[in-house]
PDB file of C-alpha atoms and ligand atoms in Angstrom:
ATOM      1  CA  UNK W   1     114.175   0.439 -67.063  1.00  0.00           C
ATOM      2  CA  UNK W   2     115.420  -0.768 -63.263  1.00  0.00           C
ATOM      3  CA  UNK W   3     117.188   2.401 -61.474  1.00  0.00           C
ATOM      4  CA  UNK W   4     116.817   1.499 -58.322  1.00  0.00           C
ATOM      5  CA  UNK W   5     118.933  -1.106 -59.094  1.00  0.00           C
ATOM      6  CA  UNK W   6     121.802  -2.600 -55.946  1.00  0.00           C
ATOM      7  CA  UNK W   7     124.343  -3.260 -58.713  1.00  0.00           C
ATOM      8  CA  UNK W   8     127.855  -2.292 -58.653  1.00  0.00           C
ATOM      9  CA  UNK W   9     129.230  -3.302 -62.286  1.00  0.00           C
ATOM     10  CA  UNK W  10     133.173  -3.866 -61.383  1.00  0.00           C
ATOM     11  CA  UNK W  11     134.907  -2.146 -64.701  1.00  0.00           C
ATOM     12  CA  UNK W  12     137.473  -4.298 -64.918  1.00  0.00           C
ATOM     13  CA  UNK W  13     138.429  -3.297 -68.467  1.00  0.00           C
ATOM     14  CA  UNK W  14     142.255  -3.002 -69.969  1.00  0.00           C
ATOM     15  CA  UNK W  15     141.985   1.262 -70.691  1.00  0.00           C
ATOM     16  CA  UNK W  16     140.318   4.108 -68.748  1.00  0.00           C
ATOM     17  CA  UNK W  17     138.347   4.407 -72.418  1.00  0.00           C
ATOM     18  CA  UNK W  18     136.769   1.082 -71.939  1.00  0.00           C
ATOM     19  CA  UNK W  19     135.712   1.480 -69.079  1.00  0.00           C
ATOM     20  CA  UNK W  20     133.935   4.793 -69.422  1.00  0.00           C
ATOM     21  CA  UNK W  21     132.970   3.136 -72.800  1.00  0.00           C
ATOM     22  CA  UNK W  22     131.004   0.413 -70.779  1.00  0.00           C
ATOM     23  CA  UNK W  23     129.998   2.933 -67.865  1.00  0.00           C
ATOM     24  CA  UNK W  24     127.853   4.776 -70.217  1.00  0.00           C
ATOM     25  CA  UNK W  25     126.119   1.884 -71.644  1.00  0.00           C
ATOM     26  CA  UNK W  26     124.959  -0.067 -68.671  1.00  0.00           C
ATOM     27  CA  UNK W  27     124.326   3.138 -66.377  1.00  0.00           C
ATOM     28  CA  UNK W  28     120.674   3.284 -66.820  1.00  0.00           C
ATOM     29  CA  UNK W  29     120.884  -0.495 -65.224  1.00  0.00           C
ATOM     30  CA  UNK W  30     123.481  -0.329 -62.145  1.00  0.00           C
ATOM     31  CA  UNK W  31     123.364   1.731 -59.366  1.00  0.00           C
ATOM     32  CA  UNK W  32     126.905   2.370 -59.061  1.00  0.00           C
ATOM     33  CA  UNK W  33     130.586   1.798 -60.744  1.00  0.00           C
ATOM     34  CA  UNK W  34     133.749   0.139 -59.141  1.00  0.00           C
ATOM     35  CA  UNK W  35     137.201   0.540 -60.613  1.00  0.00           C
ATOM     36  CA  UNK W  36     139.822  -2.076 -59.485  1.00  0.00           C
ATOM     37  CA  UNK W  37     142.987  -2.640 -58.929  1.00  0.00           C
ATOM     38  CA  UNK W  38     144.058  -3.014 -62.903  1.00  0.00           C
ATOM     39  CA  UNK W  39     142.472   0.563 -63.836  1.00  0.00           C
ATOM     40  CA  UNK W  40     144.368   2.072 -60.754  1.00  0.00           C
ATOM     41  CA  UNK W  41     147.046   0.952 -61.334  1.00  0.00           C
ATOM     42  CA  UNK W  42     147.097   0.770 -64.828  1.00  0.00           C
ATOM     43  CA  UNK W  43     145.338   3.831 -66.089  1.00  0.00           C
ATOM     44  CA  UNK W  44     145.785   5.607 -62.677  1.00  0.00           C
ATOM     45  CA  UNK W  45     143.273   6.700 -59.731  1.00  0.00           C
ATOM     46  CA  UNK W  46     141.750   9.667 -62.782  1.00  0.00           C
ATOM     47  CA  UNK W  47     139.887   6.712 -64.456  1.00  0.00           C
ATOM     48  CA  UNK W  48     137.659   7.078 -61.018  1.00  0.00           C
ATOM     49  CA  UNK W  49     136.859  10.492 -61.577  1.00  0.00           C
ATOM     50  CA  UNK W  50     136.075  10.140 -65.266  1.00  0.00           C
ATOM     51  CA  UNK W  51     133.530   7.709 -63.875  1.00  0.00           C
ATOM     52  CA  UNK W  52     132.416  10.140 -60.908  1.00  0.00           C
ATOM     53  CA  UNK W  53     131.617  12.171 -63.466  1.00  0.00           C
ATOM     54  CA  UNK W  54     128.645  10.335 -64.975  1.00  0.00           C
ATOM     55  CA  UNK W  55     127.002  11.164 -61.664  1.00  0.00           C
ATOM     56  CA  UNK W  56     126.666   7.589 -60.005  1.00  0.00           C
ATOM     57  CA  UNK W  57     128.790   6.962 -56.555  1.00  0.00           C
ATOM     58  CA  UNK W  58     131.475   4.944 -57.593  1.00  0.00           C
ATOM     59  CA  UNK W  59     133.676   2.732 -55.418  1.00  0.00           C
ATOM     60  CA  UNK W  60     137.170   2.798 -55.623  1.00  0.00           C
ATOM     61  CA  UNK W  61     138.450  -1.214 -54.888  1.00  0.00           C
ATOM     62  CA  UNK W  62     141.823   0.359 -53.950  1.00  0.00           C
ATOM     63  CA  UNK W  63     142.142  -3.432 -51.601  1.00  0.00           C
ATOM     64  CA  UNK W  64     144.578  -1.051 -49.173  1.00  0.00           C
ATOM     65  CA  UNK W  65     146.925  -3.486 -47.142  1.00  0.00           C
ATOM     66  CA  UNK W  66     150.121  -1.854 -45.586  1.00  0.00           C
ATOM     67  CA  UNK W  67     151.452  -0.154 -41.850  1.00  0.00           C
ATOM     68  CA  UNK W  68     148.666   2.059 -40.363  1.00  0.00           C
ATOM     69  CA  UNK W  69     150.692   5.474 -41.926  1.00  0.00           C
ATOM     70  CA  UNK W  70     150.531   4.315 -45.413  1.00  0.00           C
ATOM     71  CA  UNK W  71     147.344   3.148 -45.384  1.00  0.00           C
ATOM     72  CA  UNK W  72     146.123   6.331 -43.753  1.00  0.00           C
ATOM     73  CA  UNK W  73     147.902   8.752 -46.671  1.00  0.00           C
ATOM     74  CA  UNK W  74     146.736   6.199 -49.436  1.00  0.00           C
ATOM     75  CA  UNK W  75     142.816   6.863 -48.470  1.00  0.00           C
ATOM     76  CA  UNK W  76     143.625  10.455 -48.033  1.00  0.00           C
ATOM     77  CA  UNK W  77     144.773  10.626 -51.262  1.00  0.00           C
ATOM     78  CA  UNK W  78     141.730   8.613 -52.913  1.00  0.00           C
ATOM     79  CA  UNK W  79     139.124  10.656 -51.061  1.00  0.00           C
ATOM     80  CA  UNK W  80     140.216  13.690 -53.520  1.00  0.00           C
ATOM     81  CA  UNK W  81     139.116  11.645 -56.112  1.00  0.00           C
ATOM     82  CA  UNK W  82     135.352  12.124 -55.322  1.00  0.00           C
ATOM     83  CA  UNK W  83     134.816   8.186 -54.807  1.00  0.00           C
ATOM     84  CA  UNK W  84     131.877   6.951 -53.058  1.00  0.00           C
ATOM     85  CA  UNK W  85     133.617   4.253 -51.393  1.00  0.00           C
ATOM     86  CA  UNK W  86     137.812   2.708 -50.937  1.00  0.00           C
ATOM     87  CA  UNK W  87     138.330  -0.450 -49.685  1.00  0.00           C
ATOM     88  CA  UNK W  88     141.008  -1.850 -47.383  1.00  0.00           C
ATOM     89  CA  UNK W  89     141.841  -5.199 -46.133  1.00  0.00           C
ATOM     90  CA  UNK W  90     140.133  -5.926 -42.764  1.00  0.00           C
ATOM     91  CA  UNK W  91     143.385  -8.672 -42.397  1.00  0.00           C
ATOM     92  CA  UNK W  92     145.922  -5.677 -41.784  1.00  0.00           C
ATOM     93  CA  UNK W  93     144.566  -4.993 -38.283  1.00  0.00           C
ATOM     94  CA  UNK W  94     142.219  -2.022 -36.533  1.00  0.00           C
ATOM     95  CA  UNK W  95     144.961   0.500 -36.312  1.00  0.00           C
ATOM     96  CA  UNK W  96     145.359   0.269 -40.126  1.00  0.00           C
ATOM     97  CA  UNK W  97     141.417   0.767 -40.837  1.00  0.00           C
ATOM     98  CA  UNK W  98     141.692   3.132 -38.770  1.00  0.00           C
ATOM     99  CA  UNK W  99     144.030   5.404 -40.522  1.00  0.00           C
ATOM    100  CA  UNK W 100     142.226   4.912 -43.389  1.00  0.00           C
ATOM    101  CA  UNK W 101     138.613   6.045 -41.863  1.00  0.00           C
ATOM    102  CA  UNK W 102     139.971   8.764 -40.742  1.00  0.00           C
ATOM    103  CA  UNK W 103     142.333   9.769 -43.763  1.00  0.00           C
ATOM    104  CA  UNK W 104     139.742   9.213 -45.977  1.00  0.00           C
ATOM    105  CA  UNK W 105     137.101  10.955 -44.010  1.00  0.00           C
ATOM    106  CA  UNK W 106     139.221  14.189 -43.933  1.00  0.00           C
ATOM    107  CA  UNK W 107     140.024  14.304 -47.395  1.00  0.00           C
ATOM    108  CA  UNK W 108     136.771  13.903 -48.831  1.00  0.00           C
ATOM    109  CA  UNK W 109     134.769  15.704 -45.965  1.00  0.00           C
ATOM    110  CA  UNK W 110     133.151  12.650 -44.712  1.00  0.00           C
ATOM    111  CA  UNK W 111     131.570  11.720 -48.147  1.00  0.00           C
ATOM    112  CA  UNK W 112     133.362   8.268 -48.804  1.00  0.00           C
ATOM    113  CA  UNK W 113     133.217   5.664 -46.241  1.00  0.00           C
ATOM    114  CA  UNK W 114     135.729   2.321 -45.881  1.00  0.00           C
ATOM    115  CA  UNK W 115     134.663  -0.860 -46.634  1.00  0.00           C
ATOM    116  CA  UNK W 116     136.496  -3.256 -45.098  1.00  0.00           C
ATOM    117  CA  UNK W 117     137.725  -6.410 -47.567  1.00  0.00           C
ATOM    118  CA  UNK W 118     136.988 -10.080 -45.578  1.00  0.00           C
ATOM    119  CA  UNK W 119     137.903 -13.270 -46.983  1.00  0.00           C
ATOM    120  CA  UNK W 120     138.045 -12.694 -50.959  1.00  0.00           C
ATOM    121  CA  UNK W 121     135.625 -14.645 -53.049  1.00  0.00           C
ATOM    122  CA  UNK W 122     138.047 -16.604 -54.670  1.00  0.00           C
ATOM    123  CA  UNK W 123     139.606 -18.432 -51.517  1.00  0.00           C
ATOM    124  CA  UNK W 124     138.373 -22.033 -50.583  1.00  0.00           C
ATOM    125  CA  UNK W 125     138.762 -23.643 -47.115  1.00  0.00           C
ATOM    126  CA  UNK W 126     141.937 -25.647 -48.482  1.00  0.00           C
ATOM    127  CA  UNK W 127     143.169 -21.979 -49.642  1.00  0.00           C
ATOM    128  CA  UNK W 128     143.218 -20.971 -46.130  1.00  0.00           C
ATOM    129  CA  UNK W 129     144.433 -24.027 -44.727  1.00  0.00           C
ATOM    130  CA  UNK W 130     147.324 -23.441 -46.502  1.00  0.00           C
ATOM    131  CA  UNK W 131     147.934 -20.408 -45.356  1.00  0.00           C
ATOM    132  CA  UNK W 132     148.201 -21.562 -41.779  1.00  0.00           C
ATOM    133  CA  UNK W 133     144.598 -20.203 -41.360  1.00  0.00           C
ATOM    134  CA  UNK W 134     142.661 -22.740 -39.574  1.00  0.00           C
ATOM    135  CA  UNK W 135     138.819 -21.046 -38.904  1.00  0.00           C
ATOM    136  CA  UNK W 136     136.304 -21.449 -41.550  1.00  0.00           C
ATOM    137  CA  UNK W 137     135.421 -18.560 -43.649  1.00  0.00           C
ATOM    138  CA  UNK W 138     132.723 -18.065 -41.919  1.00  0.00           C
ATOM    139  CA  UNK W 139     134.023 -17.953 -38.562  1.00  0.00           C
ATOM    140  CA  UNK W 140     136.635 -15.500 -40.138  1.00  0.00           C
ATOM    141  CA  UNK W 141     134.152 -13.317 -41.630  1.00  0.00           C
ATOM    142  CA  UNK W 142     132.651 -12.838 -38.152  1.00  0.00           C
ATOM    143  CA  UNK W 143     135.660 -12.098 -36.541  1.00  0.00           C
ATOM    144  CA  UNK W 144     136.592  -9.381 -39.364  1.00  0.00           C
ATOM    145  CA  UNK W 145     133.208  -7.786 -38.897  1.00  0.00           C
ATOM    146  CA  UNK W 146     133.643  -7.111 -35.393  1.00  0.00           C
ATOM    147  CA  UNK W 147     136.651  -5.249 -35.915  1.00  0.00           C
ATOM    148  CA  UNK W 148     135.866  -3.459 -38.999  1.00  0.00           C
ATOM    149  CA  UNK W 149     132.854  -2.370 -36.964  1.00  0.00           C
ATOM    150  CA  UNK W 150     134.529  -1.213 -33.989  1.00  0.00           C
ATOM    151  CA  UNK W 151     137.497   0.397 -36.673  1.00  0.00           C
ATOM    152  CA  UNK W 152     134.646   2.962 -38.230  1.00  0.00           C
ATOM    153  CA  UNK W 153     134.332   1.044 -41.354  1.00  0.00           C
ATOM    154  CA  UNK W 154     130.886   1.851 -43.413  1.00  0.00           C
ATOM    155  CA  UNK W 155     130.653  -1.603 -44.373  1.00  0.00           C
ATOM    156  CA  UNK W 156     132.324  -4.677 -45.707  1.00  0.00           C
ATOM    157  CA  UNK W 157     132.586  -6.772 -48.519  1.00  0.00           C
ATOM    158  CA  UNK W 158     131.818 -10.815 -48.223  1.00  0.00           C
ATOM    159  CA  UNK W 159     130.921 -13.548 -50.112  1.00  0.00           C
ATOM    160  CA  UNK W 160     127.170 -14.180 -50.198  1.00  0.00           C
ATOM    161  CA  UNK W 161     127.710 -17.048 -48.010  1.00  0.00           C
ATOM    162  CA  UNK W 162     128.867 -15.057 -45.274  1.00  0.00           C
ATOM    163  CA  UNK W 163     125.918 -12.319 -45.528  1.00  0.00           C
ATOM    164  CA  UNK W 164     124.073 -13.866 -42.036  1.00  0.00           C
ATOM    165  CA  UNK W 165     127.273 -13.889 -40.028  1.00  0.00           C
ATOM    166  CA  UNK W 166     127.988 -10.080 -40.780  1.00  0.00           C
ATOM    167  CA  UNK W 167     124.424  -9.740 -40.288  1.00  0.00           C
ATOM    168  CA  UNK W 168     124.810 -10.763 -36.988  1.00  0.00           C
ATOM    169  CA  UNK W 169     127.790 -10.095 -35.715  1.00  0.00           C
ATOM    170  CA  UNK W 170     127.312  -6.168 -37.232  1.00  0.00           C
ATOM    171  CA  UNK W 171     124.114  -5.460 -38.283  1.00  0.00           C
ATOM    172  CA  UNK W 172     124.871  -2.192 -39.259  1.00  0.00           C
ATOM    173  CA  UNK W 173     127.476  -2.147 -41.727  1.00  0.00           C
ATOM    174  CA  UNK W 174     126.874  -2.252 -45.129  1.00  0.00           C
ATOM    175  CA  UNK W 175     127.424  -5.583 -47.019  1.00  0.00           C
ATOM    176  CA  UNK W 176     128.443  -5.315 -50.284  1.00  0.00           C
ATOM    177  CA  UNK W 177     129.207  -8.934 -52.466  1.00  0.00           C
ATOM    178  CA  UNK W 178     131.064 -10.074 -54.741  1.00  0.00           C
ATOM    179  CA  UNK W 179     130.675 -13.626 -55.962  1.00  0.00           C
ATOM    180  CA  UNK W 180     127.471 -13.355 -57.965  1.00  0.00           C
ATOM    181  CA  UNK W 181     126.923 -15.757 -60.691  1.00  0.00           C
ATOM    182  CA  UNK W 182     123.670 -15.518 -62.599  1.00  0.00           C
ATOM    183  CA  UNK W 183     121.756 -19.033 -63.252  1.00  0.00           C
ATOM    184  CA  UNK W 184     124.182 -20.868 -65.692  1.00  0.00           C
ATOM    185  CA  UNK W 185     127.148 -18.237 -65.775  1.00  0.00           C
ATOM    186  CA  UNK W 186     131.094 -19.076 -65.400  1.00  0.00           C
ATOM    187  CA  UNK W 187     132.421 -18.696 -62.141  1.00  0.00           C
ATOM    188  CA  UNK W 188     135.777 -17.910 -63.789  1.00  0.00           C
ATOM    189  CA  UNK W 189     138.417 -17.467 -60.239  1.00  0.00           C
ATOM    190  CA  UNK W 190     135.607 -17.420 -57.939  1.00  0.00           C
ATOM    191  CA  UNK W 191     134.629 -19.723 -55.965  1.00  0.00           C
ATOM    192  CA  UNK W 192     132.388 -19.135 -52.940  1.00  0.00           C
ATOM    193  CA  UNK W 193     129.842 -17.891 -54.970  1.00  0.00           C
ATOM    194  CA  UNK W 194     125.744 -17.240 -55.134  1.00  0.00           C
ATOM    195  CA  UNK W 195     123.048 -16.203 -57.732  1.00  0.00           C
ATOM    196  CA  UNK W 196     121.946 -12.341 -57.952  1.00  0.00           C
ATOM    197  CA  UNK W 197     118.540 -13.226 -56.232  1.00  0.00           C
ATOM    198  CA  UNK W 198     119.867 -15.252 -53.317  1.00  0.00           C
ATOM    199  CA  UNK W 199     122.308 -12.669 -52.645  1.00  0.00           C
ATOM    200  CA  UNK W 200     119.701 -10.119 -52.145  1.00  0.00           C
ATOM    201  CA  UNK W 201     117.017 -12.758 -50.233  1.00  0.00           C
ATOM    202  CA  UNK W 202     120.072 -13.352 -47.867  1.00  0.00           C
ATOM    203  CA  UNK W 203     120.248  -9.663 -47.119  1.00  0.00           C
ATOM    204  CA  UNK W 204     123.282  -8.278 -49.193  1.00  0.00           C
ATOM    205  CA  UNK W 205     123.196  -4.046 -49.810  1.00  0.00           C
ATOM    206  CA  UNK W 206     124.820  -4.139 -52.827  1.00  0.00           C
ATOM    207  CA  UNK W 207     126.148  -6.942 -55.650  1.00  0.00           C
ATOM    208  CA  UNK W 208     129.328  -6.181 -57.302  1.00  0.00           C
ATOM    209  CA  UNK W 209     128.968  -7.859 -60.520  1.00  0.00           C
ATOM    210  CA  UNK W 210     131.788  -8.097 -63.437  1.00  0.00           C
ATOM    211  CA  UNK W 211     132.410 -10.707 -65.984  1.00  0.00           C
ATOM    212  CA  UNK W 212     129.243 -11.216 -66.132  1.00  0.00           C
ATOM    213  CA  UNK W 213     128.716  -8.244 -67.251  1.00  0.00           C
ATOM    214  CA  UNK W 214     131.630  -7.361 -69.135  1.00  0.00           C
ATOM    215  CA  UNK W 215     132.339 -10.129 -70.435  1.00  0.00           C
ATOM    216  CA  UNK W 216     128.816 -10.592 -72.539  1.00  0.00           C
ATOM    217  CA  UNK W 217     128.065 -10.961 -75.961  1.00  0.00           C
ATOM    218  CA  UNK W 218     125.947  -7.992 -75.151  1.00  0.00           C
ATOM    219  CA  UNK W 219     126.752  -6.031 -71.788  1.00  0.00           C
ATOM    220  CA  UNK W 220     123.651  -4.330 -71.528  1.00  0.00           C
ATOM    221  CA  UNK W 221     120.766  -7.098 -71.869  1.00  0.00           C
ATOM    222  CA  UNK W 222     123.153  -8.807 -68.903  1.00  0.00           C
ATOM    223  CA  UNK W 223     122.955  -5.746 -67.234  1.00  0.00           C
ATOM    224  CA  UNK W 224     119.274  -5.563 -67.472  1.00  0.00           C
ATOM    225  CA  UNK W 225     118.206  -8.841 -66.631  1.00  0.00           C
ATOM    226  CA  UNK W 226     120.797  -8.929 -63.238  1.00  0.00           C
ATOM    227  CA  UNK W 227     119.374  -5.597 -62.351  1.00  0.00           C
ATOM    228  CA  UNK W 228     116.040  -7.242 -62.364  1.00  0.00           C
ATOM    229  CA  UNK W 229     117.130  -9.520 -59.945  1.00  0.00           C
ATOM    230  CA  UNK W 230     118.648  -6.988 -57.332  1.00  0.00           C
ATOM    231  CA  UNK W 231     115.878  -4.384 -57.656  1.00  0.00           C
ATOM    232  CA  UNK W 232     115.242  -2.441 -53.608  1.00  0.00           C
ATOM    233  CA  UNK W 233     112.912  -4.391 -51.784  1.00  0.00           C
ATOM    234  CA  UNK W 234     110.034  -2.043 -50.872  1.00  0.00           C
TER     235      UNK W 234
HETATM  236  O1  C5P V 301     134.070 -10.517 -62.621  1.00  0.00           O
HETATM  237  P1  C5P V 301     133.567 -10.729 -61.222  1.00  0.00           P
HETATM  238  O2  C5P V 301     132.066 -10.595 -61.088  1.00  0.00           O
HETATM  239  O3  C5P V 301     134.113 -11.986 -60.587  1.00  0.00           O
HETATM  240  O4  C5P V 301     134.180  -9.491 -60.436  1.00  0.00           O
HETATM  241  C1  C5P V 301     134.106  -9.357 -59.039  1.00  0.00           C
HETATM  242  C2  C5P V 301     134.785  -8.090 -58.642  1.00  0.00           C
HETATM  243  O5  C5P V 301     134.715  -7.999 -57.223  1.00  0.00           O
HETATM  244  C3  C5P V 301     136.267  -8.006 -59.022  1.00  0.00           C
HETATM  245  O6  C5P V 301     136.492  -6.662 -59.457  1.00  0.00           O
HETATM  246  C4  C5P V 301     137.003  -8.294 -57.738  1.00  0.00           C
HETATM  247  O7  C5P V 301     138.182  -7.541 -57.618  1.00  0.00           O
HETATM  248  C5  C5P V 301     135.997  -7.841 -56.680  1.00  0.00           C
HETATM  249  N1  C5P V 301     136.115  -8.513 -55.381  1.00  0.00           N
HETATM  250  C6  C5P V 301     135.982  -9.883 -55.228  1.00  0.00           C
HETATM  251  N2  C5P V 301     136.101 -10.447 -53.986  1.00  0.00           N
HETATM  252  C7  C5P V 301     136.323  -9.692 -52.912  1.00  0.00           C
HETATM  253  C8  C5P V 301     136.433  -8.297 -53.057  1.00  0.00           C
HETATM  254  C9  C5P V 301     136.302  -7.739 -54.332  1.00  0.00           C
HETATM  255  O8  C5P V 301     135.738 -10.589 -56.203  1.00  0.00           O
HETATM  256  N3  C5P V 301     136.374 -10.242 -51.717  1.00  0.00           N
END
């Protein structure tokens, strides 16, 4: 059994009871839970304390994006909840992380940090283009590091591909990624994606892993042989 595992399995199940379900099963091989935006808003933020609960930090993707007040009573709110971790969208500006840091930090006694959302996993170049965005990702990334840096953010969430830039641009915030695809798996929606192993060579803290996970035959062999992959480096 791995249990020093860096995996966050993303529970992004249709019921609260699913989710628990899974969180039970796979917990001796992931080192920590994340509910999304379905479960919070479907089920509602208590499906984050039903997985607090089972004792592993859990990370609440709560993707905040809205005026610096909001924002700020939104992560106040969630830092009840006894999550590890809330994230919020670097894109709405230092002011707004801001509010969250530091409504989050009062609310949960300065147990749950921010991690600050980048470019999502799922955008392209040509996505961004369109947009009206014309940097690369990367270039992006590095700009959104600075600030969630200089905002009080604990850490931020990439792709893999972007892991060097935050790196060194911010080389103390936490980098957690999305956008791992085992040897041979579906990417499904995402696109700027990277194998479990070359995630963690390239120097990522944590993987946030889900369909490949929840979406197996057999959740807990998939479990098992990612967690092998993102074991601590001694
Ligand atoms: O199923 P899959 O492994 O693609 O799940 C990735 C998880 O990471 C999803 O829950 C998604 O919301 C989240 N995420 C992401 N890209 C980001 C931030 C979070 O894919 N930039």
């Amino acid at each position: 059994m791995v249990t020093d595992t860096r995996i966050i399995v993303a529970l992004d199940l249709a019921t609260a009871e699913d989710a628990v379900r899974l969180a039970k099963r796979v917990a001796p091989h992931v080192g920590a839970f994340k509910v999304g935006l379905g479960l919070l808003h479907g089920a509602g933020p208590g499906v984050a304390t039903a997985l607090v609960d089972l004792g592993k930090p859990v990370f609440a993707d709560a993707k905040l994006h809205d005026i610096p007040s909001q924002v700020g009573a939104a992560a106040h709110r969630l830092g009840r909840l006894g999550v590890r971790w809330i994230t919020a969208h670097v894109s709405g500006g230092g002011a707004m992380l801001r509010a969250a840091v530091e409504g989050l930090g009062e609310s949960s006694n300065g147990f749950a940090g921010i991690l600050g959302v980048t470019v999502l996993t799922s955008l392209e170049q040509t996505d961004l283009t369109t947009l009206g965005m014309a940097n690369t990702p990367g270039k992006m990334v590095s700009k959104m590091s600075r600030v969630a840096d200089q905002s009080g953010c604990e850490g931020i969430v990439c792709s893999p591909q972007e892991l060097a830039v935050v790196a060194a641009v911010a080389p103390s915030l936490l980098k957690v990624t999305p956008g791992v695809r085992p040897e041979g798996s579906a990417t499904g929606d995402q696109r700027r994606v990277m194998t479990p192993t070359e995630a963690m060579e390239r120097g990522a803290d944590w993987l946030v892993v889900g369909r490949p996970i929840t979406g197996a035959a057999d959740p807990v062999s998939a479990a098992q042989a990612i967690a092998a992959e993102a074991k601590i480096p001694d």
